[in-house]
JSON list of C-alpha atoms in Angstrom, two decimals:
[
{"chain": "A", "resi": 1, "resn": "MET", "atom": "CA", "xyz": [0.00, 0.00, 0.00]},
{"chain": "A", "resi": 2, "resn": "ASP", "atom": "CA", "xyz": [1.44, 3.36, -1.05]},
{"chain": "A", "resi": 3, "resn": "ARG", "atom": "CA", "xyz": [0.69, 6.94, -0.04]},
{"chain": "A", "resi": 4, "resn": "LEU", "atom": "CA", "xyz": [-0.84, 9.69, -2.15]},
{"chain": "A", "resi": 5, "resn": "ARG", "atom": "CA", "xyz": [1.36, 12.78, -1.97]},
{"chain": "A", "resi": 6, "resn": "GLN", "atom": "CA", "xyz": [0.69, 14.95, -5.03]},
{"chain": "A", "resi": 7, "resn": "ARG", "atom": "CA", "xyz": [-2.14, 17.46, -5.16]},
{"chain": "A", "resi": 8, "resn": "ALA", "atom": "CA", "xyz": [-3.24, 16.27, -8.61]},
{"chain": "A", "resi": 9, "resn": "ASP", "atom": "CA", "xyz": [-3.86, 12.79, -7.21]},
{"chain": "A", "resi": 10, "resn": "PHE", "atom": "CA", "xyz": [-5.94, 14.18, -4.34]},
{"chain": "A", "resi": 11, "resn": "LEU", "atom": "CA", "xyz": [-8.01, 16.25, -6.80]},
{"chain": "A", "resi": 12, "resn": "ALA", "atom": "CA", "xyz": [-8.57, 13.22, -9.03]},
{"chain": "A", "resi": 13, "resn": "VAL", "atom": "CA", "xyz": [-9.87, 11.19, -6.10]},
{"chain": "A", "resi": 14, "resn": "ALA", "atom": "CA", "xyz": [-12.15, 14.06, -5.05]},
{"chain": "A", "resi": 15, "resn": "ASN", "atom": "CA", "xyz": [-14.12, 13.55, -8.27]},
{"chain": "A", "resi": 16, "resn": "GLY", "atom": "CA", "xyz": [-14.77, 9.89, -7.43]},
{"chain": "A", "resi": 17, "resn": "ALA", "atom": "CA", "xyz": [-17.24, 8.19, -5.12]},
{"chain": "A", "resi": 18, "resn": "ARG", "atom": "CA", "xyz": [-17.48, 9.24, -1.48]},
{"chain": "A", "resi": 19, "resn": "THR", "atom": "CA", "xyz": [-19.11, 8.20, 1.74]},
{"chain": "A", "resi": 20, "resn": "SER", "atom": "CA", "xyz": [-18.99, 9.65, 5.21]},
{"chain": "A", "resi": 21, "resn": "ALA", "atom": "CA", "xyz": [-18.71, 8.48, 8.78]},
{"chain": "A", "resi": 22, "resn": "ALA", "atom": "CA", "xyz": [-18.75, 10.37, 12.06]},
{"chain": "A", "resi": 23, "resn": "ALA", "atom": "CA", "xyz": [-14.98, 10.89, 12.22]},
{"chain": "A", "resi": 24, "resn": "PHE", "atom": "CA", "xyz": [-14.02, 11.05, 8.53]},
{"chain": "A", "resi": 25, "resn": "VAL", "atom": "CA", "xyz": [-15.08, 11.07, 4.88]},
{"chain": "A", "resi": 26, "resn": "VAL", "atom": "CA", "xyz": [-13.74, 8.40, 2.53]},
{"chain": "A", "resi": 27, "resn": "GLN", "atom": "CA", "xyz": [-13.25, 9.24, -1.14]},
{"chain": "A", "resi": 28, "resn": "SER", "atom": "CA", "xyz": [-12.23, 6.65, -3.71]},
{"chain": "A", "resi": 29, "resn": "ARG", "atom": "CA", "xyz": [-11.33, 6.37, -7.37]},
{"chain": "A", "resi": 30, "resn": "ARG", "atom": "CA", "xyz": [-10.49, 3.31, -9.43]},
{"chain": "A", "resi": 31, "resn": "ARG", "atom": "CA", "xyz": [-7.37, 3.58, -11.60]},
{"chain": "A", "resi": 32, "resn": "ASP", "atom": "CA", "xyz": [-6.74, 1.92, -14.95]},
{"chain": "A", "resi": 33, "resn": "ASP", "atom": "CA", "xyz": [-3.11, 1.05, -14.26]},
{"chain": "A", "resi": 34, "resn": "GLY", "atom": "CA", "xyz": [-1.93, -2.06, -12.43]},
{"chain": "A", "resi": 35, "resn": "GLY", "atom": "CA", "xyz": [-0.42, -0.16, -9.52]},
{"chain": "A", "resi": 36, "resn": "PRO", "atom": "CA", "xyz": [-0.93, -0.81, -5.81]},
{"chain": "A", "resi": 37, "resn": "ILE", "atom": "CA", "xyz": [-3.60, 0.65, -3.56]},
{"chain": "A", "resi": 38, "resn": "ARG", "atom": "CA", "xyz": [-2.72, 4.23, -2.62]},
{"chain": "A", "resi": 39, "resn": "VAL", "atom": "CA", "xyz": [-4.10, 6.11, 0.38]},
{"chain": "A", "resi": 40, "resn": "GLY", "atom": "CA", "xyz": [-3.98, 9.82, 1.21]},
{"chain": "A", "resi": 41, "resn": "PHE", "atom": "CA", "xyz": [-4.91, 11.69, 4.38]},
{"chain": "A", "resi": 42, "resn": "THR", "atom": "CA", "xyz": [-6.04, 15.27, 4.83]},
{"chain": "A", "resi": 43, "resn": "VAL", "atom": "CA", "xyz": [-7.55, 17.44, 7.55]},
{"chain": "A", "resi": 44, "resn": "THR", "atom": "CA", "xyz": [-8.71, 20.99, 6.90]},
{"chain": "A", "resi": 45, "resn": "LYS", "atom": "CA", "xyz": [-7.75, 23.92, 9.10]},
{"chain": "A", "resi": 46, "resn": "LYS", "atom": "CA", "xyz": [-11.30, 24.35, 10.36]},
{"chain": "A", "resi": 47, "resn": "HIS", "atom": "CA", "xyz": [-10.89, 21.18, 12.43]},
{"chain": "A", "resi": 48, "resn": "GLY", "atom": "CA", "xyz": [-8.43, 22.57, 14.95]},
{"chain": "A", "resi": 49, "resn": "THR", "atom": "CA", "xyz": [-4.89, 23.67, 15.56]},
{"chain": "A", "resi": 50, "resn": "ALA", "atom": "CA", "xyz": [-1.92, 22.07, 13.82]},
{"chain": "A", "resi": 51, "resn": "THR", "atom": "CA", "xyz": [-1.36, 19.75, 16.78]},
{"chain": "A", "resi": 52, "resn": "GLU", "atom": "CA", "xyz": [-4.95, 18.53, 16.69]},
{"chain": "A", "resi": 53, "resn": "ARG", "atom": "CA", "xyz": [-4.92, 18.10, 12.92]},
{"chain": "A", "resi": 54, "resn": "ASN", "atom": "CA", "xyz": [-1.72, 16.06, 13.13]},
{"chain": "A", "resi": 55, "resn": "ARG", "atom": "CA", "xyz": [-3.25, 13.87, 15.83]},
{"chain": "A", "resi": 56, "resn": "ILE", "atom": "CA", "xyz": [-6.31, 13.27, 13.61]},
{"chain": "A", "resi": 57, "resn": "ARG", "atom": "CA", "xyz": [-4.04, 12.39, 10.69]},
{"chain": "A", "resi": 58, "resn": "ARG", "atom": "CA", "xyz": [-2.00, 9.98, 12.83]},
{"chain": "A", "resi": 59, "resn": "ARG", "atom": "CA", "xyz": [-5.17, 8.23, 14.01]},
{"chain": "A", "resi": 60, "resn": "LEU", "atom": "CA", "xyz": [-6.38, 7.87, 10.41]},
{"chain": "A", "resi": 61, "resn": "ARG", "atom": "CA", "xyz": [-3.03, 6.43, 9.32]},
{"chain": "A", "resi": 62, "resn": "GLU", "atom": "CA", "xyz": [-3.17, 3.91, 12.14]},
{"chain": "A", "resi": 63, "resn": "LEU", "atom": "CA", "xyz": [-6.69, 2.89, 11.09]},
{"chain": "A", "resi": 64, "resn": "VAL", "atom": "CA", "xyz": [-5.49, 2.07, 7.60]},
{"chain": "A", "resi": 65, "resn": "LYS", "atom": "CA", "xyz": [-2.49, 0.14, 8.96]},
{"chain": "A", "resi": 66, "resn": "ARG", "atom": "CA", "xyz": [-4.75, -2.05, 11.09]},
{"chain": "A", "resi": 67, "resn": "LEU", "atom": "CA", "xyz": [-7.28, -2.56, 8.31]},
{"chain": "A", "resi": 68, "resn": "ASP", "atom": "CA", "xyz": [-6.93, -5.69, 6.24]},
{"chain": "A", "resi": 69, "resn": "ALA", "atom": "CA", "xyz": [-6.03, -4.86, 2.63]},
{"chain": "A", "resi": 70, "resn": "VAL", "atom": "CA", "xyz": [-8.80, -7.17, 1.42]},
{"chain": "A", "resi": 71, "resn": "SER", "atom": "CA", "xyz": [-11.33, -4.47, 2.36]},
{"chain": "A", "resi": 72, "resn": "MET", "atom": "CA", "xyz": [-9.90, -2.14, -0.29]},
{"chain": "A", "resi": 73, "resn": "ARG", "atom": "CA", "xyz": [-10.29, -2.59, -4.03]},
{"chain": "A", "resi": 74, "resn": "PRO", "atom": "CA", "xyz": [-7.07, -3.25, -5.95]},
{"chain": "A", "resi": 75, "resn": "HIS", "atom": "CA", "xyz": [-5.85, -0.57, -8.38]},
{"chain": "A", "resi": 76, "resn": "SER", "atom": "CA", "xyz": [-7.67, 2.17, -6.45]},
{"chain": "A", "resi": 77, "resn": "ASP", "atom": "CA", "xyz": [-6.86, 5.43, -4.69]},
{"chain": "A", "resi": 78, "resn": "TYR", "atom": "CA", "xyz": [-8.46, 6.41, -1.39]},
{"chain": "A", "resi": 79, "resn": "VAL", "atom": "CA", "xyz": [-8.45, 9.69, 0.54]},
{"chain": "A", "resi": 80, "resn": "LEU", "atom": "CA", "xyz": [-9.54, 9.93, 4.16]},
{"chain": "A", "resi": 81, "resn": "VAL", "atom": "CA", "xyz": [-10.64, 13.43, 5.10]},
{"chain": "A", "resi": 82, "resn": "GLY", "atom": "CA", "xyz": [-10.51, 13.75, 8.87]},
{"chain": "A", "resi": 83, "resn": "ARG", "atom": "CA", "xyz": [-13.14, 15.45, 11.01]},
{"chain": "A", "resi": 84, "resn": "ARG", "atom": "CA", "xyz": [-12.84, 16.82, 14.52]},
{"chain": "A", "resi": 85, "resn": "ALA", "atom": "CA", "xyz": [-14.78, 13.86, 15.95]},
{"chain": "A", "resi": 86, "resn": "ALA", "atom": "CA", "xyz": [-11.74, 11.68, 15.17]},
{"chain": "A", "resi": 87, "resn": "LEU", "atom": "CA", "xyz": [-10.02, 13.19, 18.22]},
{"chain": "A", "resi": 88, "resn": "THR", "atom": "CA", "xyz": [-12.52, 11.82, 20.72]},
{"chain": "A", "resi": 89, "resn": "ARG", "atom": "CA", "xyz": [-14.12, 8.85, 18.96]},
{"chain": "A", "resi": 90, "resn": "ASP", "atom": "CA", "xyz": [-13.31, 5.35, 20.19]},
{"chain": "A", "resi": 91, "resn": "PHE", "atom": "CA", "xyz": [-10.63, 3.77, 17.99]},
{"chain": "A", "resi": 92, "resn": "SER", "atom": "CA", "xyz": [-12.42, 0.43, 17.58]},
{"chain": "A", "resi": 93, "resn": "GLY", "atom": "CA", "xyz": [-15.57, 2.31, 16.58]},
{"chain": "A", "resi": 94, "resn": "MET", "atom": "CA", "xyz": [-13.61, 4.24, 13.98]},
{"chain": "A", "resi": 95, "resn": "LEU", "atom": "CA", "xyz": [-12.19, 1.00, 12.60]},
{"chain": "A", "resi": 96, "resn": "GLU", "atom": "CA", "xyz": [-15.70, -0.42, 12.20]},
{"chain": "A", "resi": 97, "resn": "ASP", "atom": "CA", "xyz": [-16.81, 2.87, 10.59]},
{"chain": "A", "resi": 98, "resn": "LEU", "atom": "CA", "xyz": [-13.97, 2.57, 8.07]},
{"chain": "A", "resi": 99, "resn": "ARG", "atom": "CA", "xyz": [-14.86, -1.03, 7.22]},
{"chain": "A", "resi": 100, "resn": "SER", "atom": "CA", "xyz": [-18.52, -0.15, 6.67]},
{"chain": "A", "resi": 101, "resn": "ALA", "atom": "CA", "xyz": [-17.61, 2.96, 4.64]},
{"chain": "A", "resi": 102, "resn": "LEU", "atom": "CA", "xyz": [-15.40, 0.88, 2.34]},
{"chain": "A", "resi": 103, "resn": "HIS", "atom": "CA", "xyz": [-18.21, -1.67, 2.00]},
{"chain": "A", "resi": 104, "resn": "ARG", "atom": "CA", "xyz": [-20.65, 1.13, 1.04]},
{"chain": "A", "resi": 105, "resn": "LEU", "atom": "CA", "xyz": [-18.15, 2.43, -1.53]},
{"chain": "A", "resi": 106, "resn": "ASP", "atom": "CA", "xyz": [-17.94, -1.03, -3.12]},
{"chain": "A", "resi": 107, "resn": "ARG", "atom": "CA", "xyz": [-21.70, -1.04, -3.62]},
{"chain": "A", "resi": 108, "resn": "GLN", "atom": "CA", "xyz": [-21.81, 2.41, -5.25]},
{"chain": "A", "resi": 109, "resn": "PRO", "atom": "CA", "xyz": [-21.84, 2.52, -9.04]},
{"chain": "A", "resi": 110, "resn": "LEU", "atom": "CA", "xyz": [-18.83, 4.12, -10.67]},
{"chain": "A", "resi": 111, "resn": "ARG", "atom": "CA", "xyz": [-19.34, 7.79, -11.51]},
{"chain": "A", "resi": 112, "resn": "PRO", "atom": "CA", "xyz": [-18.84, 8.77, -15.13]},
{"chain": "A", "resi": 113, "resn": "SER", "atom": "CA", "xyz": [-15.95, 11.12, -15.67]},
{"chain": "A", "resi": 114, "resn": "LYS", "atom": "CA", "xyz": [-16.78, 14.76, -16.18]},
{"chain": "A", "resi": 115, "resn": "ALA", "atom": "CA", "xyz": [-16.41, 15.53, -19.86]},
{"chain": "A", "resi": 116, "resn": "PHE", "atom": "CA", "xyz": [-15.51, 18.97, -21.03]},
{"chain": "A", "resi": 117, "resn": "SER", "atom": "CA", "xyz": [-17.75, 20.83, -23.45]},
{"chain": "A", "resi": 118, "resn": "SER", "atom": "CA", "xyz": [-16.40, 21.15, -26.96]},
{"chain": "A", "resi": 119, "resn": "GLU", "atom": "CA", "xyz": [-17.57, 24.76, -26.98]},
{"chain": "A", "resi": 120, "resn": "ALA", "atom": "CA", "xyz": [-15.44, 25.73, -24.00]},
{"chain": "A", "resi": 121, "resn": "GLY", "atom": "CA", "xyz": [-13.14, 28.60, -24.83]},
{"chain": "A", "resi": 122, "resn": "THR", "atom": "CA", "xyz": [-9.49, 27.85, -25.11]},
{"chain": "A", "resi": 123, "resn": "GLY", "atom": "CA", "xyz": [-8.19, 31.38, -25.65]},
{"chain": "A", "resi": 124, "resn": "SER", "atom": "CA", "xyz": [-7.68, 34.25, -23.28]},
{"chain": "A", "resi": 125, "resn": "ARG", "atom": "CA", "xyz": [-10.42, 35.60, -21.03]},
{"chain": "A", "resi": 126, "resn": "GLN", "atom": "CA", "xyz": [-10.84, 38.60, -23.27]},
{"chain": "A", "resi": 127, "resn": "GLU", "atom": "CA", "xyz": [-11.29, 36.42, -26.37]},
{"chain": "A", "resi": 128, "resn": "ASN", "atom": "CA", "xyz": [-13.78, 34.20, -24.56]},
{"chain": "A", "resi": 129, "resn": "ALA", "atom": "CA", "xyz": [-15.74, 37.18, -23.26]},
{"chain": "A", "resi": 130, "resn": "SER", "atom": "CA", "xyz": [-15.95, 38.78, -26.69]},
{"chain": "A", "resi": 131, "resn": "ARG", "atom": "CA", "xyz": [-16.91, 35.46, -28.28]},
{"chain": "A", "resi": 132, "resn": "HIS", "atom": "CA", "xyz": [-19.66, 34.98, -25.69]},
{"chain": "A", "resi": 133, "resn": "GLN", "atom": "CA", "xyz": [-20.88, 38.54, -26.15]},
{"chain": "A", "resi": 134, "resn": "ASP", "atom": "CA", "xyz": [-20.91, 38.20, -29.95]},
{"chain": "A", "resi": 135, "resn": "SER", "atom": "CA", "xyz": [-22.94, 34.99, -29.86]},
{"chain": "A", "resi": 136, "resn": "SER", "atom": "CA", "xyz": [-25.50, 36.23, -27.32]},
{"chain": "A", "resi": 137, "resn": "VAL", "atom": "CA", "xyz": [-26.21, 39.68, -28.76]},
{"chain": "A", "resi": 138, "resn": "LYS", "atom": "CA", "xyz": [-27.07, 40.07, -32.43]},
{"chain": "A", "resi": 139, "resn": "ARG", "atom": "CA", "xyz": [-26.06, 43.50, -33.68]},
{"chain": "A", "resi": 140, "resn": "GLU", "atom": "CA", "xyz": [-27.70, 45.17, -36.62]},
{"chain": "A", "resi": 141, "resn": "PRO", "atom": "CA", "xyz": [-25.39, 46.80, -39.18]},
{"chain": "A", "resi": 142, "resn": "LYS", "atom": "CA", "xyz": [-25.70, 50.60, -39.57]}
]
């Protein structure tokens, strides 16, 4: 099991399936490559001071270490987003929450990827603004 470390990987997983528990949110995304399971951890600043956020992150890492790898799908990325309740919640309860969250993720259908519109502007903001203005307002010649 590897760790997610790059922001682009975290953003890719954020577009995948998600489920929540009292102490965390689990996000997942299936990859097409044959690589190992990768797991990332994050806690936002609204959930406490740096010391508290680090403690939440450490507890989440320990949960994943104690979890059997069979619970996770192969060739997938997971992100655990910690909540403040992870500071006070019973560890065995959190482990059961993680198992049930992973089970719920397995039952969810895969989300289709977000396709970009072919009409999306690829030029500068000014070009896109003028293109939008030209197409929405028909001007009469003088």
